[in-house]
Coordinates of C-alpha atoms in Angstrom, one line a residue:
Q1 CA 82.3 68.1 96.3
P2 CA 83.8 68.3 92.8
I3 CA 84.4 64.6 92.2
Y4 CA 80.8 63.7 93.1
S5 CA 79.6 66.4 90.7
Q6 CA 81.7 64.7 88.1
I7 CA 80.2 61.3 88.9
Q8 CA 76.7 62.9 88.6
A9 CA 77.6 64.3 85.2
V10 CA 78.6 60.9 84.0
I11 CA 75.4 59.4 85.3
E12 CA 73.5 62.0 83.3
G13 CA 75.5 61.3 80.1
K14 CA 76.8 64.8 80.0
T15 CA 80.5 64.1 80.0
T16 CA 83.3 61.5 80.1
M17 CA 86.1 61.4 82.7
T18 CA 89.7 62.4 82.1
S19 CA 92.4 59.9 83.1
E20 CA 93.0 61.9 86.3
E21 CA 89.3 62.0 87.2
E22 CA 89.1 58.2 86.5
K23 CA 91.9 57.7 88.9
E24 CA 90.2 59.7 91.6
V25 CA 86.8 58.0 91.1
S26 CA 88.4 54.6 91.1
S27 CA 89.7 55.3 94.7
L28 CA 86.1 55.9 95.8
V29 CA 84.6 52.6 94.7
E30 CA 85.3 48.9 95.2
P31 CA 87.8 47.3 92.8
D32 CA 85.2 45.0 91.3
V33 CA 82.9 47.9 90.5
W34 CA 85.7 49.8 88.8
S35 CA 86.9 46.8 86.8
N36 CA 83.3 46.4 85.5
R37 CA 82.7 50.0 84.7
E38 CA 82.5 49.3 80.9
S39 CA 79.2 47.6 81.6
L40 CA 77.7 51.0 82.4
P41 CA 75.9 52.6 79.4
P42 CA 77.7 55.6 77.8
N43 CA 74.6 57.8 77.7
E44 CA 72.3 58.8 80.6
I45 CA 71.9 56.0 83.1
Q46 CA 68.1 55.7 83.6
E47 CA 66.8 55.5 87.1
F48 CA 70.3 55.4 88.6
W49 CA 69.3 57.0 92.0
F50 CA 66.1 55.0 92.2
E51 CA 67.9 51.7 91.7
A52 CA 70.5 52.7 94.3
M53 CA 67.7 53.3 96.7
R54 CA 66.1 50.0 96.0
Q55 CA 69.4 48.2 96.7
N56 CA 69.5 49.6 100.2
A57 CA 67.6 47.3 102.6
T58 CA 66.2 50.1 104.8
L59 CA 65.0 52.2 101.9
A60 CA 63.6 49.2 100.0
E61 CA 61.2 48.6 102.9
E62 CA 59.9 52.1 102.6
I63 CA 59.1 52.0 98.9
T64 CA 55.6 50.8 97.7
P65 CA 54.6 49.8 94.2
A66 CA 52.8 53.1 93.9
D67 CA 56.0 55.0 94.7
E68 CA 58.0 53.5 91.8
G69 CA 56.6 55.8 89.1
P70 CA 57.3 59.0 91.0
L71 CA 60.7 57.8 92.2
S72 CA 61.8 56.8 88.7
V73 CA 62.1 60.5 87.7
L74 CA 64.6 61.2 90.6
S75 CA 67.7 62.5 88.9
C76 CA 70.0 63.4 91.8
I77 CA 70.3 63.6 95.6
K78 CA 72.8 66.1 97.1
L79 CA 74.0 66.4 100.7
R80 CA 74.5 69.7 102.3
R81 CA 76.3 70.0 105.6
Y82 CA 76.7 73.0 107.9
K83 CA 80.1 73.9 109.5
E84 CA 78.5 75.5 112.6
S85 CA 76.2 72.6 113.5
K86 CA 75.4 69.0 112.9
N87 CA 72.4 70.0 110.7
F88 CA 72.2 68.7 107.2
D89 CA 70.0 69.0 104.1
L90 CA 69.1 66.4 101.5
V91 CA 68.3 68.0 98.1
F92 CA 66.2 65.7 95.9
E93 CA 66.2 66.7 92.2
F94 CA 63.5 65.4 89.9
K95 CA 63.0 65.6 86.1
P96 CA 59.9 67.5 85.0
N97 CA 57.2 64.8 85.3
E98 CA 53.6 63.9 85.3
Y99 CA 53.3 63.4 89.1
F100 CA 54.1 66.6 90.8
E101 CA 55.1 70.2 90.1
E102 CA 58.4 70.4 92.0
T103 CA 61.8 69.6 90.4
Q104 CA 63.6 70.1 93.6
V105 CA 62.5 69.1 97.1
I106 CA 64.7 69.9 100.1
K107 CA 64.5 67.9 103.4
S108 CA 66.3 69.7 106.2
F109 CA 67.3 68.1 109.5
I110 CA 67.8 70.3 112.6
L111 CA 69.8 68.5 115.2
A112 CA 70.8 69.1 118.8
R113 CA 74.5 69.5 119.7
E114 CA 74.5 65.8 120.7
G115 CA 73.2 64.9 117.3
D116 CA 69.6 64.0 118.2
P117 CA 66.9 65.3 115.9
I118 CA 64.9 68.3 117.0
E119 CA 62.9 69.2 113.9
T120 CA 62.7 68.6 110.2
K121 CA 61.5 70.9 107.4
C122 CA 60.6 70.1 103.9
T123 CA 59.6 71.7 100.6
P124 CA 55.8 71.3 100.2
M125 CA 54.9 69.0 97.3
S126 CA 52.2 69.9 94.8
W127 CA 50.8 66.7 93.4
K128 CA 49.1 66.9 90.0
Q129 CA 45.5 66.0 89.6
G130 CA 44.9 62.3 90.4
K131 CA 48.6 61.5 90.9
R132 CA 48.8 61.4 94.7
Q133 CA 48.6 57.7 95.6
A134 CA 45.9 56.7 98.0
K135 CA 46.8 55.8 101.5
S136 CA 47.3 52.0 102.2
A137 CA 48.3 49.8 105.0
K138 CA 51.9 50.4 104.1
E139 CA 52.8 54.1 104.1
S140 CA 54.3 55.7 101.0
F141 CA 57.9 56.7 100.8
F142 CA 56.7 60.2 99.9
D143 CA 55.5 60.6 103.5
F144 CA 59.1 61.3 104.1
F145 CA 58.7 64.6 102.3
S146 CA 57.0 66.6 105.0
G147 CA 58.3 68.5 108.0
C148 CA 57.9 67.6 111.6
A149 CA 58.3 69.7 114.8
P150 CA 57.1 68.1 118.0
K151 CA 56.3 70.8 120.6
A152 CA 57.2 70.2 124.3
E153 CA 53.9 71.7 125.5
E154 CA 52.1 68.9 123.7
K155 CA 54.2 66.2 125.3
D156 CA 51.3 64.2 126.8
S157 CA 49.2 64.1 123.7
K158 CA 48.8 61.4 121.1
V159 CA 49.7 63.9 118.4
Y160 CA 53.0 64.6 120.1
N161 CA 53.9 60.9 120.2
K162 CA 53.1 60.4 116.5
L163 CA 55.2 63.4 115.6
V164 CA 58.1 62.1 117.7
N165 CA 57.9 58.7 116.0
K166 CA 57.8 60.4 112.6
L167 CA 60.7 62.7 113.5
Y168 CA 63.0 59.8 114.5
H169 CA 61.8 57.6 111.6
D170 CA 62.6 60.4 109.1
F171 CA 65.9 61.0 110.8
E172 CA 66.8 57.3 110.4
I173 CA 66.0 57.5 106.7
G174 CA 68.0 60.7 106.4
V175 CA 71.0 59.1 108.0
V176 CA 70.8 56.2 105.5
F177 CA 71.0 58.6 102.6
R178 CA 73.8 60.7 104.3
D179 CA 76.0 57.9 105.5
E180 CA 75.3 55.0 103.2
V181 CA 73.7 55.7 99.9
I182 CA 75.3 58.9 98.8
P183 CA 78.9 57.9 99.8
S184 CA 78.5 54.5 98.1
L185 CA 76.0 55.2 95.4
V186 CA 77.8 53.3 92.6
D187 CA 78.1 50.2 94.8
F188 CA 74.4 50.4 95.7
Y189 CA 73.4 50.9 92.1
L190 CA 75.3 47.7 91.1
G191 CA 73.8 45.8 94.0
L192 CA 77.3 45.0 95.5
V193 CA 76.8 46.4 99.0
E194 CA 74.9 43.3 100.3
Q195 CA 77.4 41.1 98.6
Y196 CA 80.3 42.8 100.4
D197 CA 78.4 42.6 103.7
E198 CA 77.9 38.9 103.3
E199 CA 81.6 38.4 102.4
S200 CA 82.5 40.4 105.5
V201 CA 80.3 38.2 107.8
E202 CA 81.8 35.0 106.2
E203 CA 85.3 36.3 106.9
E204 CA 84.4 37.0 110.5
V205 CA 82.9 33.5 110.9
S206 CA 86.0 31.9 109.4
E207 CA 88.2 34.0 111.8
D208 CA 86.1 32.9 114.8
E209 CA 86.4 29.2 113.7
R210 CA 90.2 29.5 113.4
N211 CA 90.3 30.9 116.9

């Protein structure tokens, strides 16, 4: 979508918005965010997407200290939808870096007509020598970057159960990107989403007390 491309260009410090574009962008974010836009630096905003991810409670749980370096070079996340199905892709773009060879990694979600996940596919990642973090008790966020296709004929095996668990876990993360982070990325970057959620809860409590 053009307006999100324009927002991304501003994030990268490549352009400034016209008055018409400012009006359109202002309609996409909370009033407090827009009124404080002058606090955003005029040049490239470093680690914008990584910070937006860290401000989402679900994604923050997935990120380990060892993930922070590789995620800091994340430059953009794009959503691709398909008209003929509920399938969608998440396109992760990275700056050239010391961690892995790829500058674009695509995670694809193949869904049933009802919307349940059937399979995921992902661009294989080529980690540079000594840069792939060792496994720990807490799995790496980068485990998300692999495909998963449980086979019905293996339904009774332990491998099948693990694949199904990974499939639904990855789908949950994909939906967070699709429905939360990407549509509200400026709010997440500024850490305002939790604030708004708390205000909403307080309003509901007050309403209940009045009733």
